[in-house]
Short mmCIF file of C-alpha atoms in Angstrom, two decimals:
data_model
loop_
_atom_site.label_atom_id
_atom_site.label_comp_id
_atom_site.label_asym_id
_atom_site.label_seq_id
_atom_site.Cartn_x
_atom_site.Cartn_y
_atom_site.Cartn_z
CA ASP A 1 172.26 104.07 100.78
CA GLY A 2 168.49 103.42 100.90
CA GLY A 3 166.24 105.53 103.23
CA ILE A 4 163.95 108.27 103.68
CA THR A 5 164.86 111.88 103.25
CA GLN A 6 162.57 114.70 104.55
CA SER A 7 163.44 118.41 104.03
CA PRO A 8 163.64 121.13 105.55
CA LYS A 9 164.58 119.76 108.91
CA TYR A 10 163.34 123.11 110.37
CA LEU A 11 160.78 125.48 108.97
CA PHE A 12 159.01 128.82 110.24
CA ARG A 13 155.79 129.71 108.87
CA LYS A 14 153.88 132.98 109.55
CA GLU A 15 150.05 132.54 110.12
CA GLY A 16 147.84 132.27 107.05
CA GLN A 17 150.72 130.91 105.20
CA ASN A 18 150.71 127.58 103.46
CA VAL A 19 153.87 125.24 103.60
CA THR A 20 155.04 122.07 102.00
CA LEU A 21 157.32 119.39 103.42
CA SER A 22 159.11 117.18 101.37
CA CYS A 23 159.56 113.46 101.52
CA GLU A 24 161.48 111.08 99.00
CA GLN A 25 162.13 107.58 99.59
CA ASN A 26 164.72 105.02 97.70
CA LEU A 27 163.53 101.85 99.35
CA ASN A 28 161.26 100.97 96.17
CA HIS A 29 158.27 100.77 99.06
CA ASP A 30 154.66 101.30 97.70
CA ALA A 31 153.25 102.58 100.86
CA MET A 32 154.09 105.84 102.39
CA TYR A 33 152.53 107.80 105.69
CA TRP A 34 152.82 111.02 107.28
CA TYR A 35 152.42 111.31 111.01
CA ARG A 36 152.43 113.98 113.45
CA GLN A 37 153.98 114.15 116.82
CA ASP A 38 153.11 116.40 119.81
CA PRO A 39 154.68 116.14 123.11
CA GLY A 40 153.05 113.64 125.51
CA GLN A 41 151.28 112.31 122.56
CA GLY A 42 151.45 109.19 120.41
CA LEU A 43 152.21 109.42 116.64
CA ARG A 44 148.77 110.51 114.80
CA LEU A 45 148.26 109.34 111.16
CA ILE A 46 147.70 112.53 109.11
CA TYR A 47 147.39 110.82 105.42
CA TYR A 48 148.69 107.58 103.92
CA SER A 49 149.29 106.34 100.09
CA GLN A 50 149.47 102.69 99.23
CA ILE A 51 149.76 103.39 95.69
CA VAL A 52 150.75 106.02 92.94
CA ASN A 53 147.97 108.39 92.39
CA ASP A 54 145.96 107.18 95.61
CA PHE A 55 146.00 108.17 99.43
CA GLN A 56 143.42 108.07 102.17
CA LYS A 57 142.63 110.17 104.98
CA GLY A 58 144.05 109.29 108.57
CA ASP A 59 142.78 110.17 111.77
CA ILE A 60 143.85 114.23 111.55
CA ALA A 61 143.46 114.87 107.84
CA GLU A 62 141.97 118.40 108.41
CA GLY A 63 144.07 121.35 107.52
CA TYR A 64 146.55 119.07 105.51
CA SER A 65 146.87 117.85 101.89
CA VAL A 66 149.02 115.51 99.88
CA SER A 67 149.99 114.30 96.65
CA ARG A 68 151.47 110.97 95.03
CA GLU A 69 152.24 111.62 91.84
CA LYS A 70 155.26 109.42 91.94
CA LYS A 71 156.17 106.28 94.02
CA GLU A 72 159.32 108.20 95.64
CA SER A 73 157.56 110.91 96.59
CA PHE A 74 154.64 112.07 99.02
CA PRO A 75 154.83 115.77 99.99
CA LEU A 76 152.82 117.16 102.42
CA THR A 77 151.29 120.74 102.47
CA VAL A 78 150.09 122.25 105.72
CA THR A 79 147.44 124.70 104.61
CA SER A 80 146.37 127.94 106.79
CA ALA A 81 143.15 126.03 107.63
CA GLN A 82 145.32 123.68 110.06
CA LYS A 83 144.63 125.46 113.42
CA ASN A 84 147.67 124.39 115.35
CA PRO A 85 150.22 123.39 112.86
CA THR A 86 153.32 123.56 115.30
CA ALA A 87 154.11 120.16 115.66
CA PHE A 88 157.18 117.53 114.49
CA TYR A 89 156.11 116.01 111.34
CA LEU A 90 157.30 112.33 110.15
CA CYS A 91 157.27 110.43 106.94
CA ALA A 92 157.48 106.97 106.69
CA SER A 93 157.15 104.24 104.24
CA SER A 94 156.90 100.29 103.89
CA ARG A 95 155.82 97.69 101.72
CA ALA A 96 152.23 97.41 101.38
CA ALA A 97 150.18 94.30 100.40
CA PRO A 98 148.95 92.06 101.90
CA VAL A 99 150.11 93.44 105.37
CA PRO A 100 152.36 96.35 105.87
CA GLY A 101 156.02 95.21 106.35
CA GLU A 102 158.32 96.97 108.63
CA LEU A 103 158.06 100.20 108.81
CA PHE A 104 160.75 102.81 108.28
CA PHE A 105 160.89 106.83 109.27
CA GLY A 106 162.67 109.79 108.03
CA GLU A 107 164.55 112.22 110.12
CA GLY A 108 161.61 114.59 110.58
CA SER A 109 160.60 117.99 110.01
CA ARG A 110 160.07 120.77 112.84
CA LEU A 111 157.43 122.99 111.79
CA THR A 112 157.08 126.21 113.95
CA VAL A 113 154.29 128.64 113.43
CA LEU A 114 155.19 132.43 114.56
CA LYS B 1 139.13 101.04 118.58
CA GLN B 2 142.93 99.86 119.20
CA GLU B 3 144.52 101.22 122.22
CA VAL B 4 148.32 100.71 123.00
CA THR B 5 149.67 101.44 126.41
CA GLN B 6 153.43 101.71 127.35
CA ILE B 7 154.35 101.60 131.17
CA PRO B 8 156.13 103.14 132.51
CA ALA B 9 156.30 106.27 131.01
CA ALA B 10 160.11 106.65 131.99
CA LEU B 11 162.72 104.52 133.28
CA SER B 12 166.06 104.93 134.84
CA VAL B 13 168.59 102.07 135.31
CA PRO B 14 172.25 101.89 136.14
CA GLU B 15 174.85 101.04 133.20
CA GLY B 16 174.90 96.96 133.31
CA GLU B 17 171.21 96.26 134.23
CA ASN B 18 169.20 94.07 132.23
CA LEU B 19 165.63 95.46 131.69
CA VAL B 20 162.00 94.73 130.26
CA LEU B 21 159.91 97.47 128.82
CA ASN B 22 156.15 96.60 128.26
CA CYS B 23 153.56 97.36 125.93
CA SER B 24 150.01 96.12 125.88
CA PHE B 25 147.19 96.48 123.26
CA THR B 26 143.35 95.78 123.73
CA ASP B 27 142.66 94.34 120.36
CA SER B 28 144.47 91.23 119.69
CA ALA B 29 143.52 90.58 115.80
CA ILE B 30 146.99 92.24 115.17
CA TYR B 31 148.94 91.39 112.06
CA ASN B 32 152.48 92.62 113.50
CA LEU B 33 154.10 94.52 116.37
CA GLN B 34 157.01 96.62 115.81
CA TRP B 35 159.37 97.80 118.34
CA PHE B 36 161.29 101.51 117.51
CA ARG B 37 163.64 103.80 119.16
CA GLN B 38 163.57 107.51 119.16
CA ASP B 39 166.47 109.84 120.37
CA PRO B 40 165.42 113.64 121.07
CA GLY B 41 164.60 115.49 118.00
CA LYS B 42 164.94 112.60 115.48
CA GLY B 43 163.25 110.32 113.81
CA LEU B 44 161.95 106.57 114.89
CA THR B 45 164.50 103.92 114.17
CA SER B 46 162.96 100.17 113.49
CA LEU B 47 164.63 97.76 116.10
CA LEU B 48 162.03 94.50 115.80
CA LEU B 49 159.32 93.46 113.72
CA ILE B 50 157.31 90.40 115.31
CA GLN B 51 154.51 89.05 113.06
CA SER B 52 151.33 87.70 114.64
CA SER B 53 152.65 84.15 114.02
CA GLN B 54 155.74 84.58 115.87
CA ARG B 55 156.61 84.65 119.78
CA GLU B 56 159.88 86.29 119.70
CA GLN B 57 162.37 88.22 117.75
CA THR B 58 166.14 88.90 118.67
CA SER B 59 168.90 91.37 117.31
CA GLY B 60 171.92 91.65 119.34
CA ARG B 61 171.39 92.43 123.22
CA LEU B 62 167.30 92.86 122.24
CA ASN B 63 164.94 90.52 122.45
CA ALA B 64 161.32 90.95 121.79
CA SER B 65 158.36 88.77 122.60
CA LEU B 66 154.61 88.79 121.85
CA ASP B 67 151.43 87.26 123.41
CA LYS B 68 148.61 87.91 121.14
CA SER B 69 146.03 85.96 123.38
CA SER B 70 146.94 88.66 126.54
CA GLY B 71 147.45 91.59 124.51
CA ARG B 72 151.16 92.17 125.36
CA SER B 73 154.67 92.65 124.13
CA THR B 74 157.97 92.90 126.23
CA LEU B 75 161.48 94.43 125.12
CA TYR B 76 164.13 92.91 126.82
CA ILE B 77 167.58 94.92 126.64
CA ALA B 78 170.28 93.13 127.91
CA ALA B 79 173.52 94.58 129.96
CA SER B 80 172.15 98.32 129.12
CA GLN B 81 174.47 101.02 128.29
CA PRO B 82 174.35 104.58 128.28
CA GLY B 83 173.85 104.60 124.53
CA ASP B 84 170.74 102.94 124.67
CA SER B 85 169.37 105.82 126.27
CA ALA B 86 166.29 106.73 124.21
CA THR B 87 162.48 106.56 124.06
CA TYR B 88 161.12 103.42 123.14
CA LEU B 89 157.95 102.94 121.29
CA CYS B 90 155.42 100.16 120.03
CA ALA B 91 153.21 99.91 117.65
CA VAL B 92 150.46 97.27 116.57
CA TYR B 93 149.07 96.87 113.02
CA THR B 94 145.39 95.79 113.48
CA GLY B 95 143.78 94.28 110.55
CA THR B 96 140.42 95.30 111.35
CA ALA B 97 141.16 98.70 111.45
CA SER B 98 143.90 98.29 108.75
CA LYS B 99 146.23 100.88 110.43
CA LEU B 100 149.16 101.16 112.66
CA THR B 101 148.50 102.49 116.27
CA PHE B 102 151.65 103.66 118.49
CA GLY B 103 151.91 103.88 122.24
CA THR B 104 153.17 106.98 123.89
CA GLY B 105 156.78 105.29 124.58
CA THR B 106 158.76 104.77 127.64
CA ARG B 107 161.56 107.31 128.13
CA LEU B 108 164.70 105.27 129.14
CA GLN B 109 167.52 106.79 131.15
CA VAL B 110 170.87 104.47 131.64
CA THR B 111 173.20 106.00 134.00
CA LEU B 112 176.58 105.61 134.71
#
């Protein structure tokens, strides 16, 4: 079945550690996105990529890094520089040009900093 | 800057009732609008996508309308069921900003 797979579903991190969240899609979409969701707030865009080997900062990119070496994969690293990393992280994908199409999401990864 | 508002934040209705969820946006220069459903602790599931040239889209018991000039969209759910209980979010893609902006959602509870 086509879809987006995020792993791990739950992740615990000690302060000062970097962690990487995995996102893989088999929908043949060019565009991939990372969002952060906090209680009572709308989804906020961290990074997005329209094509392999290219990505752009979203609204809250500080303390995060990404790579896009393959079309299917868009991992997100939460670095120790992110001051408040405890949140629910959502990966999404869509066709890109000329206008983004329907957005499809993974099941999310919940990160807790101990 | 595009702002998307969903009112009410929470809604409780008895089973079988028809209901309308509202989404308003401040910048009418949108390419499309999408409605999603989110169950607790889960990702978002796409329900309907309306292109800027369309007035409405239908899928089963769901009907979404779009009025760009007034900056509003509604999601109509017919004959609600307990399984419809979830948070419903709308998101608009704004051409000028080249990004998707989400509302904070309406939490729906359908009671027996």
